[in-house]
Tab-separated table of C-alpha atoms in Angstrom:
chain	number	residue	atom	x	y	z
T	9	MET	CA	0.213	-0.292	-0.049
T	10	ARG	CA	1.376	3.714	-0.669
T	11	ILE	CA	1.159	5.407	2.402
T	12	ALA	CA	2.189	9.367	3.104
T	13	ILE	CA	3.313	10.295	6.461
T	14	ALA	CA	3.835	13.751	7.617
T	15	SER	CA	4.474	15.463	11.029
T	16	ASP	CA	5.107	18.665	13.337
T	17	HIS	CA	8.480	19.122	14.696
T	18	ALA	CA	7.259	17.490	18.175
T	19	ALA	CA	6.805	14.366	16.404
T	20	ILE	CA	9.553	13.730	14.399
T	21	ASP	CA	10.741	10.811	15.987
T	22	LEU	CA	7.693	8.980	16.249
T	23	LYS	CA	7.276	9.577	12.219
T	24	ALA	CA	10.650	7.939	11.580
T	25	GLU	CA	10.138	4.706	13.739
T	26	LEU	CA	6.618	4.693	11.766
T	27	ARG	CA	8.120	5.215	8.646
T	28	ASP	CA	10.435	2.620	8.805
T	29	TRP	CA	8.477	0.068	10.666
T	30	LEU	CA	5.409	0.656	7.213
T	31	ILE	CA	8.638	-0.199	4.782
T	32	GLU	CA	9.500	-3.449	6.955
T	33	GLN	CA	5.431	-4.365	6.699
T	34	GLY	CA	6.375	-3.891	2.843
T	35	HIS	CA	4.630	-0.819	2.303
T	36	GLU	CA	5.661	2.360	0.344
T	37	VAL	CA	5.775	5.066	2.458
T	38	ALA	CA	6.357	8.670	1.295
T	39	ASP	CA	8.037	10.644	4.342
T	40	LEU	CA	6.433	14.232	3.962
T	41	GLY	CA	8.571	16.180	6.551
T	42	PRO	CA	9.921	17.743	8.430
T	43	GLU	CA	12.926	16.628	8.299
T	44	SER	CA	14.549	17.827	11.513
T	45	THR	CA	13.468	18.881	14.975
T	46	ASP	CA	13.440	22.798	14.068
T	47	SER	CA	10.159	24.853	14.826
T	48	VAL	CA	7.444	24.122	11.803
T	49	ASP	CA	3.731	24.898	11.661
T	50	TYR	CA	1.422	21.601	11.589
T	51	PRO	CA	-0.701	23.169	9.077
T	52	ASP	CA	1.418	23.315	6.504
T	53	PHE	CA	2.416	19.606	6.781
T	54	GLY	CA	-1.527	18.814	6.908
T	55	TYR	CA	-2.361	19.992	4.112
T	56	LYS	CA	0.572	18.583	2.271
T	57	LEU	CA	-0.662	15.427	3.714
T	58	ALA	CA	-3.855	15.858	2.700
T	59	SER	CA	-3.384	17.228	-0.871
T	60	VAL	CA	-1.298	13.832	-1.554
T	61	VAL	CA	-4.076	11.512	-0.024
T	62	ALA	CA	-6.587	13.440	-1.864
T	63	ASP	CA	-4.869	13.406	-5.375
T	64	GLY	CA	-4.418	9.525	-5.364
T	65	THR	CA	-0.456	9.808	-4.948
T	66	ALA	CA	-0.924	7.842	-1.660
T	67	GLU	CA	-3.925	5.209	-0.717
T	68	ARG	CA	-3.471	6.241	3.404
T	69	GLY	CA	-2.394	8.793	5.297
T	70	VAL	CA	-0.628	9.115	9.165
T	71	ALA	CA	-0.408	12.851	10.641
T	72	LEU	CA	1.385	13.537	13.457
T	73	CYS	CA	1.810	16.318	16.242
T	74	GLY	CA	2.467	16.667	19.643
T	75	SER	CA	-1.093	15.834	20.494
T	76	GLY	CA	-2.791	14.883	17.417
T	77	ILE	CA	-4.916	17.273	17.563
T	78	GLY	CA	-3.543	19.827	15.522
T	79	ILE	CA	-2.832	18.313	12.100
T	80	SER	CA	-5.773	16.377	12.184
T	81	MET	CA	-7.550	19.107	12.273
T	82	SER	CA	-5.781	20.679	9.018
T	83	VAL	CA	-6.077	17.258	7.192
T	84	ASN	CA	-9.763	17.410	8.209
T	85	ARG	CA	-9.775	20.897	6.133
T	86	ASN	CA	-9.828	19.094	3.055
T	87	PRO	CA	-12.979	17.509	1.786
T	88	ALA	CA	-11.740	14.582	0.374
T	89	LEU	CA	-10.027	13.285	3.821
T	90	ARG	CA	-11.592	11.645	6.178
T	91	CYS	CA	-8.612	11.804	9.180
T	92	ALA	CA	-9.533	9.914	12.847
T	93	LEU	CA	-7.285	11.082	15.797
T	94	VAL	CA	-6.784	7.503	17.378
T	95	SER	CA	-5.164	6.495	20.408
T	96	GLU	CA	-5.863	2.669	20.549
T	97	PRO	CA	-6.579	0.094	18.139
T	98	LEU	CA	-9.872	-0.060	18.313
T	99	SER	CA	-10.964	3.550	17.804
T	100	ALA	CA	-8.261	2.619	14.019
T	101	SER	CA	-10.094	-0.370	13.104
T	102	LEU	CA	-13.779	1.864	13.984
T	103	ALA	CA	-12.575	4.355	11.828
T	104	ARG	CA	-11.568	2.594	8.988
T	105	GLU	CA	-15.037	-0.442	9.360
T	106	HIS	CA	-17.449	2.848	9.866
T	107	ASN	CA	-16.077	5.589	8.710
T	108	ASP	CA	-13.626	5.007	5.747
T	109	ALA	CA	-10.833	6.629	7.708
T	110	ASN	CA	-8.231	7.443	4.761
T	111	CYS	CA	-5.843	8.914	7.108
T	112	ILE	CA	-5.321	8.319	11.213
T	113	ALA	CA	-3.600	11.068	13.517
T	114	MET	CA	-1.555	10.661	17.095
T	115	GLY	CA	0.551	12.177	19.253
T	116	ALA	CA	3.072	11.478	20.100
T	117	ARG	CA	3.229	13.238	23.261
T	118	LEU	CA	0.462	10.465	24.110
T	119	THR	CA	0.727	7.792	22.251
T	120	GLY	CA	4.010	5.517	22.901
T	121	SER	CA	5.670	3.931	19.573
T	122	ASP	CA	4.501	0.029	20.316
T	123	MET	CA	0.920	1.790	21.020
T	124	ALA	CA	1.405	3.920	17.854
T	125	LYS	CA	2.125	0.647	15.350
T	126	ALA	CA	-0.495	-1.062	17.048
T	127	CYS	CA	-3.320	1.507	16.272
T	128	LEU	CA	-1.398	1.777	12.650
T	129	ALA	CA	-1.555	-1.823	11.982
T	130	ALA	CA	-5.288	-2.142	12.585
T	131	PHE	CA	-5.997	1.095	10.800
T	132	LEU	CA	-4.280	-0.587	7.756
T	133	GLU	CA	-5.391	-3.712	7.722
T	134	THR	CA	-9.280	-2.621	8.922
T	135	GLU	CA	-11.503	-2.689	5.376
T	136	PHE	CA	-14.361	-0.153	5.511
T	137	ALA	CA	-17.578	-2.113	5.796
T	138	ASP	CA	-19.356	-1.051	3.364
T	139	SER	CA	-16.688	-2.442	0.708
T	140	LEU	CA	-17.405	-6.374	2.012
T	141	PRO	CA	-19.633	-8.497	0.000
T	142	ASP	CA	-22.106	-8.056	3.014
T	143	GLY	CA	-21.887	-4.242	3.349
T	144	THR	CA	-25.454	-2.624	3.922
T	145	GLY	CA	-24.859	0.941	2.821
T	146	ARG	CA	-25.596	2.297	5.804
T	147	HIS	CA	-21.806	3.437	6.353
T	148	GLN	CA	-21.736	4.586	3.074
T	149	ARG	CA	-24.401	7.240	3.094
T	150	ARG	CA	-23.336	8.952	6.539
T	151	VAL	CA	-19.963	8.985	4.750
T	152	ASP	CA	-20.698	10.667	1.919
T	153	LYS	CA	-22.528	13.159	4.220
T	154	LEU	CA	-18.769	14.169	5.468
T	155	SER	CA	-17.716	15.174	2.217
T	156	ASN	CA	-20.645	16.941	1.370
T	157	PRO	CA	-22.230	18.405	4.166
T	158	GLU	CA	-25.300	20.822	4.347
T	159	VAL	CA	-24.457	23.536	7.070
């Protein structure tokens, strides 16, 4: 699978560890930065990640910052993205199964590397329920509303 990963300066170490782990798992990984711990603005990297997933260059995205909150907000500004902030594998799995999440966000200051790997594995291994042969369609109807809000 083609996966894009991006972070801010607070999550640079977790990003490197997850990138290397994903490559070991056989995935093609695009590391969108940053390259150092110099202070950066998380929206810049969230927008970049969202763009790469939205245009199909990457199938899934991984967004990281100190808490995961700010970068998930920036990713979700793109109407093609459904980025779920997760901290344990069940949330990561349900984000895929029920919400067809195409990106997950995690906080490097809140989630250890082993838990982050478990979340990422659950996210990548879970299929969207409506893409399964016995899908009822109820989830797709709701997912469609996420990209086309009637505000």
